[in-house]
CSV table of C-alpha atoms in Angstrom, one decimal:
chain,number,residue,atom,x,y,z
A,25,UNK,CA,10.1,18.0,10.7
A,26,UNK,CA,8.8,21.5,10.0
A,27,UNK,CA,7.4,23.7,12.8
A,28,UNK,CA,4.1,24.4,11.0
A,29,UNK,CA,3.0,20.8,11.5
A,30,UNK,CA,0.3,21.1,14.2
A,31,UNK,CA,-2.5,19.3,12.4
A,32,UNK,CA,-2.0,15.8,14.0
A,33,UNK,CA,-3.2,15.3,17.6
A,34,UNK,CA,-2.2,11.6,17.9
A,35,UNK,CA,-0.5,8.8,16.1
A,36,UNK,CA,-1.6,8.1,12.5
A,37,UNK,CA,-4.7,6.1,12.1
A,38,UNK,CA,-6.7,4.8,9.1
A,39,UNK,CA,-10.1,6.3,8.6
A,40,UNK,CA,-12.2,4.1,6.4
A,41,UNK,CA,-15.1,5.5,4.4
A,42,UNK,CA,-13.7,8.9,3.4
A,43,UNK,CA,-15.3,9.7,0.0
A,44,UNK,CA,-14.5,13.3,-0.8
A,45,UNK,CA,-12.5,14.8,-3.7
A,46,UNK,CA,-10.1,17.3,-2.2
A,47,UNK,CA,-8.7,20.4,-3.7
A,48,UNK,CA,-4.9,20.6,-3.8
A,49,UNK,CA,-3.8,24.0,-2.6
A,50,UNK,CA,-5.1,26.2,-5.4
A,51,UNK,CA,-6.0,23.2,-7.5
A,52,UNK,CA,-9.7,23.0,-8.3
A,53,UNK,CA,-10.7,20.1,-10.6
A,54,UNK,CA,-13.5,21.0,-13.0
A,55,UNK,CA,-15.6,19.1,-15.5
A,56,UNK,CA,-13.7,17.4,-18.3
A,57,UNK,CA,-14.5,17.6,-22.0
A,58,UNK,CA,-17.7,15.8,-22.8
A,59,UNK,CA,-16.5,14.3,-26.1
A,60,UNK,CA,-15.7,10.6,-25.9
A,61,UNK,CA,-12.3,10.9,-27.6
A,62,UNK,CA,-10.8,13.4,-25.2
A,63,UNK,CA,-7.4,12.5,-23.7
A,64,UNK,CA,-5.2,14.2,-21.1
A,65,UNK,CA,-2.9,17.1,-22.0
A,66,UNK,CA,-0.4,19.2,-20.0
A,67,UNK,CA,-0.5,22.9,-20.6
A,68,UNK,CA,2.8,24.3,-19.5
A,69,UNK,CA,2.6,28.1,-19.3
A,70,UNK,CA,5.3,30.7,-18.5
A,71,UNK,CA,6.9,29.9,-15.2
A,72,UNK,CA,5.8,32.3,-12.4
A,73,UNK,CA,2.8,33.6,-14.4
A,74,UNK,CA,-0.9,33.2,-13.6
A,75,UNK,CA,-2.8,30.3,-15.2
A,76,UNK,CA,-6.0,32.3,-15.5
A,77,UNK,CA,-5.5,33.0,-19.2
A,78,UNK,CA,-4.8,29.3,-19.8
A,79,UNK,CA,-7.9,28.3,-17.9
A,80,UNK,CA,-10.0,30.7,-19.9
A,81,UNK,CA,-8.6,29.5,-23.2
A,82,UNK,CA,-9.2,25.9,-22.3
A,83,UNK,CA,-12.8,26.6,-21.4
A,84,UNK,CA,-13.2,28.6,-24.6
A,85,UNK,CA,-12.2,25.7,-26.8
A,86,UNK,CA,-14.4,23.3,-24.9
A,87,UNK,CA,-11.5,21.5,-23.1
A,88,UNK,CA,-12.1,20.3,-19.5
A,89,UNK,CA,-9.7,21.6,-16.8
A,90,UNK,CA,-8.8,18.5,-14.7
A,91,UNK,CA,-6.4,20.3,-12.4
A,92,UNK,CA,-5.1,23.9,-12.2
A,93,UNK,CA,-1.6,23.9,-10.7
A,94,UNK,CA,-1.3,27.6,-10.5
A,95,UNK,CA,1.6,27.3,-8.1
A,96,UNK,CA,3.8,26.2,-11.0
A,97,UNK,CA,2.0,27.5,-14.1
A,98,UNK,CA,0.7,24.1,-15.3
A,99,UNK,CA,-2.7,22.8,-16.2
A,100,UNK,CA,-3.9,19.2,-16.7
A,101,UNK,CA,-6.7,19.3,-19.2
A,102,UNK,CA,-8.9,16.8,-21.0
A,103,UNK,CA,-9.3,17.6,-24.7
A,104,UNK,CA,-9.8,16.2,-28.2
A,105,UNK,CA,-7.0,16.7,-30.7
A,106,UNK,CA,-8.9,19.6,-32.3
A,107,UNK,CA,-9.5,21.3,-29.0
A,108,UNK,CA,-5.8,20.9,-28.1
A,109,UNK,CA,-4.8,22.4,-31.4
A,110,UNK,CA,-7.0,25.4,-30.8
A,111,UNK,CA,-5.6,25.7,-27.3
A,112,UNK,CA,-2.1,25.7,-28.7
A,113,UNK,CA,-3.0,28.5,-31.1
A,114,UNK,CA,-4.1,30.5,-28.1
A,115,UNK,CA,-0.5,30.8,-27.2
A,116,UNK,CA,-1.0,30.3,-23.4
A,117,UNK,CA,1.9,27.7,-23.2
A,118,UNK,CA,3.1,24.4,-24.6
A,119,UNK,CA,0.2,22.0,-25.0
A,120,UNK,CA,1.5,18.4,-24.8
A,121,UNK,CA,-0.5,15.2,-24.9
A,122,UNK,CA,0.4,12.6,-22.3
A,123,UNK,CA,-1.4,9.8,-24.3
A,124,UNK,CA,1.0,7.0,-24.7
A,125,UNK,CA,3.5,8.5,-22.2
A,126,UNK,CA,2.7,6.0,-19.4
A,127,UNK,CA,5.8,4.2,-18.1
A,128,UNK,CA,5.2,0.6,-16.9
A,129,UNK,CA,6.2,0.0,-13.3
A,130,UNK,CA,9.1,-2.5,-13.1
A,131,UNK,CA,7.5,-5.4,-11.2
A,132,UNK,CA,10.2,-7.9,-12.2
A,133,UNK,CA,11.6,-7.4,-8.8
A,134,UNK,CA,8.6,-9.0,-7.1
A,135,UNK,CA,9.4,-12.6,-6.0
A,136,UNK,CA,7.1,-14.3,-3.5
A,137,UNK,CA,5.0,-14.0,-0.4
A,138,UNK,CA,6.5,-16.0,2.6
A,139,UNK,CA,3.9,-15.5,5.3
A,140,UNK,CA,0.3,-14.3,5.7
A,141,UNK,CA,-1.8,-13.0,8.5
A,142,UNK,CA,-5.6,-12.8,9.0
A,143,UNK,CA,-7.1,-9.4,8.4
A,144,UNK,CA,-7.4,-7.4,11.6
A,145,UNK,CA,-4.8,-9.5,13.6
A,146,UNK,CA,-2.7,-7.2,15.7
A,147,UNK,CA,0.3,-7.9,17.9
A,148,UNK,CA,1.3,-6.1,21.1
A,149,UNK,CA,3.9,-3.4,21.2
A,150,UNK,CA,7.3,-4.9,20.6
A,151,UNK,CA,10.2,-4.0,22.9
A,152,UNK,CA,12.5,-3.3,20.0
A,153,UNK,CA,13.1,-4.2,16.4
A,154,UNK,CA,14.9,-7.5,17.3
A,155,UNK,CA,11.7,-8.6,19.0
A,156,UNK,CA,9.8,-8.7,15.7
A,157,UNK,CA,9.1,-12.3,14.7
A,158,UNK,CA,10.6,-11.9,11.2
A,159,UNK,CA,13.6,-9.8,12.3
A,160,UNK,CA,15.9,-12.8,11.7
A,161,UNK,CA,15.0,-12.6,7.9
A,162,UNK,CA,15.7,-8.9,7.7
A,163,UNK,CA,19.4,-9.0,6.8
A,164,UNK,CA,19.0,-5.5,5.4
A,165,UNK,CA,18.3,-3.8,8.7
A,166,UNK,CA,21.5,-4.8,10.5
A,167,UNK,CA,23.4,-3.8,7.4
A,168,UNK,CA,22.3,-0.1,7.9
A,169,UNK,CA,22.9,-0.3,11.7
A,170,UNK,CA,19.3,-0.1,12.6
A,171,UNK,CA,19.5,-1.2,16.2
A,172,UNK,CA,22.0,1.5,17.0
A,173,UNK,CA,19.8,4.1,15.2
A,174,UNK,CA,16.8,3.0,17.2
A,175,UNK,CA,18.7,3.5,20.4
A,176,UNK,CA,18.4,7.2,19.4
A,177,UNK,CA,14.9,7.3,17.9
A,178,UNK,CA,12.4,5.0,16.2
A,179,UNK,CA,10.9,8.1,14.5
A,180,UNK,CA,8.6,10.9,15.4
A,181,UNK,CA,4.9,10.6,14.2
A,182,UNK,CA,5.0,14.3,13.1
A,183,UNK,CA,7.5,13.3,10.4
A,184,UNK,CA,5.5,12.3,7.3
A,185,UNK,CA,6.7,10.3,4.4
A,186,UNK,CA,4.7,10.2,1.2
A,187,UNK,CA,4.9,7.0,-0.7
A,188,UNK,CA,4.3,7.9,-4.4
A,189,UNK,CA,3.5,4.4,-5.7
A,190,UNK,CA,0.8,1.9,-6.4
A,191,UNK,CA,-1.1,2.5,-3.2
A,192,UNK,CA,-0.6,1.3,0.4
A,193,UNK,CA,-2.7,-1.5,1.9
A,194,UNK,CA,-3.7,0.7,4.8
A,195,UNK,CA,-5.4,-2.1,6.8
A,196,UNK,CA,-2.3,-4.3,6.8
A,197,UNK,CA,-1.8,-5.0,10.5
A,198,UNK,CA,1.9,-4.0,10.2
A,199,UNK,CA,0.9,-0.6,8.7
A,200,UNK,CA,-2.5,0.2,10.0
A,201,UNK,CA,-1.3,2.6,12.8
A,202,UNK,CA,1.2,4.3,10.6
A,203,UNK,CA,-0.9,5.4,7.6
A,204,UNK,CA,-2.7,8.7,7.8
A,205,UNK,CA,-5.8,8.6,5.6
A,206,UNK,CA,-6.3,12.3,5.8
A,207,UNK,CA,-3.0,12.8,4.0
A,208,UNK,CA,-3.5,10.1,1.4
A,209,UNK,CA,-5.0,10.4,-2.1
A,210,UNK,CA,-5.1,8.9,-5.6
A,211,UNK,CA,-3.5,11.1,-8.3
A,212,UNK,CA,-4.2,8.9,-11.3
A,213,UNK,CA,-6.3,11.5,-13.1
A,214,UNK,CA,-3.9,14.3,-12.5
A,215,UNK,CA,-6.1,15.6,-9.7
A,216,UNK,CA,-6.3,14.3,-6.2
A,217,UNK,CA,-9.1,11.9,-5.0
A,218,UNK,CA,-9.1,11.3,-1.3
A,219,UNK,CA,-11.7,8.6,-1.1
A,220,UNK,CA,-10.2,5.6,0.8
A,221,UNK,CA,-10.8,3.1,-2.0
A,222,UNK,CA,-9.1,5.3,-4.6
A,223,UNK,CA,-5.6,5.1,-3.1
A,224,UNK,CA,-5.7,1.4,-2.0
A,225,UNK,CA,-3.7,-1.1,-4.1
A,226,UNK,CA,-5.7,-2.9,-6.7
A,227,UNK,CA,-3.3,-4.8,-8.9
A,228,UNK,CA,0.1,-4.3,-7.3
A,229,UNK,CA,1.7,-4.8,-3.9
A,230,UNK,CA,4.7,-2.7,-4.8
A,231,UNK,CA,3.7,0.4,-2.8
A,232,UNK,CA,2.8,-1.7,0.2
A,233,UNK,CA,6.2,-3.3,0.2
A,234,UNK,CA,7.9,0.1,0.0
A,235,UNK,CA,5.8,1.4,2.8
A,236,UNK,CA,6.7,-1.5,5.1
A,237,UNK,CA,10.4,-0.9,4.6
A,238,UNK,CA,10.0,2.7,5.6
A,239,UNK,CA,7.7,2.4,8.6
A,240,UNK,CA,6.3,-1.1,9.5
A,241,UNK,CA,5.3,-0.9,13.1
A,242,UNK,CA,7.0,-2.3,16.2
A,243,UNK,CA,4.1,-4.5,17.2
A,244,UNK,CA,5.4,-8.0,17.8
A,245,UNK,CA,3.8,-9.2,14.6
A,246,UNK,CA,6.0,-9.2,11.5
A,247,UNK,CA,8.8,-7.0,10.3
A,248,UNK,CA,10.2,-3.6,11.4
A,249,UNK,CA,10.5,-0.6,9.2
A,250,UNK,CA,13.5,1.6,9.2
A,251,UNK,CA,11.5,4.3,11.0
A,252,UNK,CA,8.5,2.6,12.7
A,253,UNK,CA,7.4,5.7,14.5
A,254,UNK,CA,6.9,8.0,11.6
A,255,UNK,CA,3.7,8.6,9.6
A,256,UNK,CA,3.0,7.3,6.1
A,257,UNK,CA,0.8,8.9,3.4
A,258,UNK,CA,-0.2,6.8,0.4
A,259,UNK,CA,-0.2,8.7,-2.8
A,260,UNK,CA,-1.3,6.5,-5.7
A,261,UNK,CA,0.4,7.3,-9.0
A,262,UNK,CA,0.4,3.9,-10.6
A,263,UNK,CA,-2.8,2.8,-12.3
A,264,UNK,CA,-4.4,-0.6,-12.5
A,265,UNK,CA,-2.5,-1.5,-15.6
A,266,UNK,CA,0.8,-0.7,-13.9
A,267,UNK,CA,1.5,2.6,-15.6
A,268,UNK,CA,2.8,5.9,-14.3
A,269,UNK,CA,1.7,8.9,-16.4
A,270,UNK,CA,3.3,12.4,-16.1
A,271,UNK,CA,0.1,14.0,-14.8
A,272,UNK,CA,-0.1,11.5,-11.9
A,273,UNK,CA,3.5,12.1,-10.8
A,274,UNK,CA,2.9,15.9,-11.2
A,275,UNK,CA,-0.1,15.7,-8.9
A,276,UNK,CA,1.8,13.5,-6.4
A,277,UNK,CA,4.6,16.0,-5.9
A,278,UNK,CA,2.2,18.9,-5.6
A,279,UNK,CA,0.0,16.9,-3.1
A,280,UNK,CA,3.0,16.2,-0.9
A,281,UNK,CA,4.1,19.8,-1.1
A,282,UNK,CA,0.6,21.2,-0.1
A,283,UNK,CA,0.0,18.7,2.7
A,284,UNK,CA,3.1,19.2,4.9
A,285,UNK,CA,5.0,16.1,4.0
A,286,UNK,CA,8.7,16.0,4.9
A,287,UNK,CA,9.8,13.3,2.4
A,288,UNK,CA,8.6,11.5,-0.6
A,289,UNK,CA,9.7,8.2,-2.1
A,290,UNK,CA,9.5,7.5,-5.8
A,291,UNK,CA,10.4,4.1,-7.3
A,292,UNK,CA,9.7,4.6,-11.0
A,293,UNK,CA,10.7,6.6,-14.0
A,294,UNK,CA,8.4,9.0,-15.7
A,295,UNK,CA,7.9,8.7,-19.5
A,296,UNK,CA,8.1,5.4,-21.3
A,297,UNK,CA,11.5,6.4,-22.6
A,298,UNK,CA,13.8,5.7,-19.6
A,299,UNK,CA,15.5,9.0,-20.3
A,300,UNK,CA,13.5,12.2,-20.8
A,301,UNK,CA,15.3,14.4,-23.3
A,302,UNK,CA,14.7,18.2,-22.9
A,303,UNK,CA,15.8,18.7,-26.5
A,304,UNK,CA,12.9,16.5,-27.8
A,305,UNK,CA,9.7,18.6,-28.5
A,306,UNK,CA,7.4,15.8,-27.2
A,307,UNK,CA,9.4,15.2,-24.0
A,308,UNK,CA,10.3,18.7,-23.1
A,309,UNK,CA,6.9,19.8,-21.6
A,310,UNK,CA,7.0,16.7,-19.3
A,311,UNK,CA,10.5,17.7,-18.1
A,312,UNK,CA,9.4,21.3,-17.5
A,313,UNK,CA,6.2,20.3,-15.6
A,314,UNK,CA,7.8,17.6,-13.4
A,315,UNK,CA,10.9,19.7,-12.7
A,316,UNK,CA,8.7,22.7,-11.6
A,317,UNK,CA,6.7,20.4,-9.3
A,318,UNK,CA,9.8,19.0,-7.7
A,319,UNK,CA,11.3,22.4,-7.3
A,320,UNK,CA,8.1,23.7,-5.8
A,321,UNK,CA,7.9,20.8,-3.3
A,322,UNK,CA,11.4,21.5,-2.2
A,323,UNK,CA,10.5,25.1,-1.6
A,324,UNK,CA,7.8,23.8,0.7
A,325,UNK,CA,10.3,21.8,2.7
A,326,UNK,CA,10.0,18.4,1.0
A,327,UNK,CA,13.0,16.2,0.3
A,328,UNK,CA,12.3,13.8,-2.7
A,329,UNK,CA,14.1,10.5,-2.8
A,330,UNK,CA,14.0,8.2,-5.9
A,331,UNK,CA,15.4,4.9,-7.0
A,332,UNK,CA,18.2,4.9,-9.6
A,333,UNK,CA,16.6,2.2,-11.7
A,334,UNK,CA,17.1,-1.5,-12.5
A,335,UNK,CA,18.8,-1.1,-15.9
A,336,UNK,CA,22.4,-1.5,-14.7
A,337,UNK,CA,23.2,1.8,-16.5
A,338,UNK,CA,26.0,4.2,-15.7
A,339,UNK,CA,23.9,7.4,-15.3
A,340,UNK,CA,27.1,9.5,-15.4
A,341,UNK,CA,28.0,8.2,-18.9
A,342,UNK,CA,24.9,7.4,-20.8
A,343,UNK,CA,25.0,7.6,-24.6
A,344,UNK,CA,22.5,4.9,-25.8
A,345,UNK,CA,19.1,4.0,-24.6
A,346,UNK,CA,18.4,0.4,-25.5
A,347,UNK,CA,15.5,-0.5,-23.3
A,348,UNK,CA,12.8,1.9,-24.3
A,349,UNK,CA,10.0,2.7,-24.8
A,350,UNK,CA,8.6,1.0,-21.7
A,351,UNK,CA,4.9,1.4,-22.5
A,352,UNK,CA,4.0,-2.3,-22.7
A,353,UNK,CA,3.1,-2.2,-26.3
A,354,UNK,CA,5.6,-0.4,-28.5
A,355,UNK,CA,8.7,-2.2,-29.8
A,356,UNK,CA,11.9,-1.4,-28.0
A,357,UNK,CA,14.2,0.9,-29.9
A,358,UNK,CA,17.8,1.9,-29.7
A,359,UNK,CA,18.2,5.7,-29.3
A,360,UNK,CA,21.3,7.9,-29.1
A,361,UNK,CA,21.0,10.2,-26.1
A,362,UNK,CA,23.1,13.0,-24.7
A,363,UNK,CA,23.5,15.2,-21.7
A,364,UNK,CA,20.0,16.7,-22.2
A,365,UNK,CA,18.5,13.3,-21.4
A,366,UNK,CA,17.8,12.4,-17.8
A,367,UNK,CA,16.0,9.7,-15.7
A,368,UNK,CA,13.0,11.4,-14.1
A,369,UNK,CA,12.6,11.9,-11.2
A,370,UNK,CA,15.9,10.4,-10.2
A,371,UNK,CA,18.1,12.8,-12.1
A,372,UNK,CA,16.1,16.0,-11.4
A,373,UNK,CA,18.1,18.5,-9.4
A,374,UNK,CA,17.7,18.2,-5.7
A,375,UNK,CA,16.4,14.6,-5.7
A,376,UNK,CA,18.4,12.1,-3.7
A,377,UNK,CA,19.1,9.2,-6.0
A,378,UNK,CA,19.6,5.7,-4.5
A,379,UNK,CA,21.2,2.6,-6.0
A,380,UNK,CA,21.1,-0.9,-4.5
A,381,UNK,CA,23.4,-3.3,-2.8
A,382,UNK,CA,23.0,-6.9,-1.7
A,383,UNK,CA,23.9,-8.9,1.3
A,384,UNK,CA,27.6,-8.6,0.7
A,385,UNK,CA,27.4,-4.8,0.5
A,386,UNK,CA,28.3,-5.0,-3.2
A,387,UNK,CA,26.3,-3.3,-6.0
A,388,UNK,CA,23.3,-5.3,-6.9
A,389,UNK,CA,23.6,-6.8,-10.4
A,390,UNK,CA,20.6,-4.9,-11.8
A,391,UNK,CA,21.2,-1.5,-10.1
A,392,UNK,CA,22.0,1.6,-12.1
A,393,UNK,CA,24.8,3.7,-10.7
A,394,UNK,CA,27.0,6.7,-11.5
A,395,UNK,CA,29.3,9.1,-9.8
A,396,UNK,CA,27.8,12.6,-9.5
A,397,UNK,CA,24.3,11.2,-10.0
A,398,UNK,CA,23.8,8.6,-7.3
A,399,UNK,CA,24.0,10.1,-3.8
A,400,UNK,CA,23.8,6.9,-1.7
A,401,UNK,CA,23.2,3.2,-2.0
A,402,UNK,CA,21.1,1.1,0.3
A,403,UNK,CA,20.0,-2.5,0.6
A,404,UNK,CA,17.8,-3.4,-2.4
A,405,UNK,CA,18.5,-7.1,-2.4
A,406,UNK,CA,20.4,-9.4,-4.8
A,407,UNK,CA,19.5,-13.0,-5.1
A,408,UNK,CA,22.8,-13.6,-6.8
A,409,UNK,CA,24.9,-12.6,-3.8
A,410,UNK,CA,27.0,-14.2,-2.5
A,411,UNK,CA,26.9,-16.9,-5.1
A,412,UNK,CA,26.0,-15.7,-8.6
A,413,UNK,CA,25.4,-19.3,-9.7
A,414,UNK,CA,22.6,-19.8,-7.2
A,415,UNK,CA,19.4,-17.7,-6.8
A,416,UNK,CA,18.6,-17.2,-3.1
A,417,UNK,CA,15.3,-15.6,-2.5
A,418,UNK,CA,16.1,-14.9,1.2
A,419,UNK,CA,18.7,-12.4,-0.1
A,420,UNK,CA,16.0,-10.2,-1.5
A,421,UNK,CA,14.3,-7.7,0.9
A,422,UNK,CA,11.4,-8.8,3.1
A,423,UNK,CA,8.6,-6.4,3.8
A,424,UNK,CA,4.8,-6.0,4.0
A,425,UNK,CA,2.7,-7.2,1.0
A,426,UNK,CA,-0.9,-7.8,0.1
A,427,UNK,CA,-2.3,-10.4,-2.2
A,428,UNK,CA,-4.4,-8.2,-4.5
A,429,UNK,CA,-6.3,-11.2,-5.8
A,430,UNK,CA,-7.8,-12.2,-2.4
A,431,UNK,CA,-6.9,-9.3,-0.1
A,432,UNK,CA,-4.7,-11.5,2.2
A,433,UNK,CA,-2.1,-9.5,4.1
A,434,UNK,CA,1.4,-10.8,4.6
A,435,UNK,CA,5.1,-10.4,4.1
A,436,UNK,CA,7.1,-11.2,1.0
A,437,UNK,CA,10.4,-10.8,-0.7
A,438,UNK,CA,11.2,-8.3,-3.5
A,439,UNK,CA,14.4,-6.9,-4.9
A,440,UNK,CA,15.2,-3.8,-6.9
A,441,UNK,CA,16.3,-0.2,-6.4
A,442,UNK,CA,12.6,0.2,-5.5
A,443,UNK,CA,13.5,-1.6,-2.3
A,444,UNK,CA,16.7,0.5,-1.8
A,445,UNK,CA,15.2,4.0,-1.9
A,446,UNK,CA,12.7,3.4,0.9
A,447,UNK,CA,15.7,2.5,3.2
A,448,UNK,CA,17.1,6.0,2.4
A,449,UNK,CA,13.7,7.6,3.0
A,450,UNK,CA,13.5,5.8,6.4
A,451,UNK,CA,17.0,6.9,7.4
A,452,UNK,CA,16.1,10.5,6.4
A,453,UNK,CA,12.9,10.3,8.5
A,454,UNK,CA,15.0,9.1,11.5
A,455,UNK,CA,17.4,12.0,11.0
A,456,UNK,CA,14.6,14.5,11.0
A,457,UNK,CA,13.1,12.9,14.1
A,458,UNK,CA,16.5,13.0,16.0
A,459,UNK,CA,17.8,16.4,14.8
A,460,UNK,CA,14.7,18.5,14.3
A,461,UNK,CA,14.2,21.0,11.5
A,462,UNK,CA,16.4,20.7,8.5
A,463,UNK,CA,15.9,22.0,5.0
A,464,UNK,CA,15.7,19.5,2.1
A,465,UNK,CA,19.3,20.5,1.1
A,466,UNK,CA,20.6,20.1,4.6
A,467,UNK,CA,18.9,16.7,5.0
A,468,UNK,CA,20.3,15.5,1.7
A,469,UNK,CA,23.7,16.6,2.8
A,470,UNK,CA,23.3,14.9,6.1
A,471,UNK,CA,22.5,11.6,4.4
A,472,UNK,CA,25.7,11.8,2.4
A,473,UNK,CA,27.9,13.0,5.2
A,474,UNK,CA,26.8,10.2,7.6
A,475,UNK,CA,26.9,7.4,5.1
A,476,UNK,CA,29.8,4.9,5.1
A,477,UNK,CA,32.1,5.1,2.1
A,478,UNK,CA,33.0,1.8,0.6
A,479,UNK,CA,36.1,1.0,-1.4
A,480,UNK,CA,35.7,0.6,-5.1
A,481,UNK,CA,36.8,-2.7,-6.7
A,482,UNK,CA,38.5,-3.0,-10.0
A,483,UNK,CA,36.6,-3.9,-13.1
A,484,UNK,CA,33.0,-3.6,-14.1
A,485,UNK,CA,29.9,-5.6,-13.7
A,486,UNK,CA,28.5,-7.7,-16.6
A,487,UNK,CA,25.4,-9.6,-15.5
A,488,UNK,CA,25.2,-11.4,-18.9
A,489,UNK,CA,28.5,-13.1,-18.1
A,490,UNK,CA,26.7,-15.1,-15.4
A,491,UNK,CA,24.7,-17.1,-17.9
A,492,UNK,CA,27.5,-19.7,-18.3
A,493,UNK,CA,29.0,-22.2,-16.0
A,494,UNK,CA,31.6,-19.8,-14.5
A,495,UNK,CA,30.0,-17.4,-12.0
A,496,UNK,CA,31.2,-13.8,-11.8
A,497,UNK,CA,31.6,-11.8,-8.7
A,498,UNK,CA,29.2,-8.9,-8.3
A,499,UNK,CA,31.1,-5.7,-8.3
A,500,UNK,CA,30.2,-2.2,-7.2
A,501,UNK,CA,30.8,1.0,-9.1
A,502,UNK,CA,32.8,3.9,-7.9
A,503,UNK,CA,31.2,6.6,-5.9
A,504,UNK,CA,28.4,4.6,-4.2
A,505,UNK,CA,27.7,4.7,-0.5
A,506,UNK,CA,26.0,2.4,2.0
A,507,UNK,CA,23.6,4.1,4.3
A,508,UNK,CA,24.5,4.0,7.9
A,509,UNK,CA,22.2,5.9,10.3
A,510,UNK,CA,24.2,7.6,13.0
């Protein structure tokens, strides 16, 4: 919780009807190219240099400047191929198209809604987490010692967590008093749009589920979040087709940095190739831009937390990518990769990477892992624990959801490292609330130092072996931790 946060006079509330397009720090969106075949490009200039020359060059060739991220020397522009080629010749930086670089959000972890509530229904203030009606279904919260943590603090409203995802259903009765609309925006174009409708979920409940795990209210209505007293900001980076594009993620990190957020949670990877390779000419500008945005946000006091992914990959020893591209249309290829290839944002320096465990405190069958890459593990759910031969939905994670087809609010089960990382974000928010000002590095270190180390079993995990009649025990990987707030 940084001392400069004086903008909030009361608990977070949702303001409906906001319809402005906000500037982001020094970002000033301008008109885009008028030609119908224009597409988005990143212009990655020299780090630490002004973007004025790049802006002038873009305007000179007829390209539209969508966002000027002068803080990190990056532009988002809308241009035709010819305009982009002319801009490249101007030698103001690498000009990289992001067309086709959308990564499909992994929604395979979504299971089912178990309860609904009428819009506008609100409960009273609950005495504690255990008073919430659905507490008995939240096996994940006792696993991280939440009752003991809440005896210290349930979270300070001045601590703000940005949920970079598919939007938050801000009128959900378990979230309505936790979401600050003034800090929320859509980043889908690469520039922020603060209109209320722009950052609401339209085709996915993923971000709403993540938000509830972080900070669902103590209101005697549904579930409790890890840190029910902190403030949430919805930053929409997943479009209606379920894709995350580099310019959206870039905008999201910069929006968080310029709006005083303490933490962000990201449950996706950027680029349809699961691993972004810096030695690949097409991928390198994405790495440069995203890494600069993350580094800048850290300089502004933001700790970024990200899920490790659901590919059951050893991130420490990765040599072959067999599940990409994840763009929803291209055929999956097998690609040899090396140390220059990383999962973004999870493997970016300074990002806290989170893998998932199930009810038995064992690595979830789908979760990626890796010593020296994964900092902590947290409950993400595993329907195959404790019996891999039986799928038990109640062993996934219960949180807030919205039925995007009819707008009904409720609670539902999902599993994935997407469900694990918001537990870590919630614990970090509690730590800031209890201990005051910490730098992102100090807070990351605190998470690791206060986590409970678990013994490493022999052998490795092979989910494919469960397809037969003989079930296999889920096993964890070395070096993973279970979050225990202290």
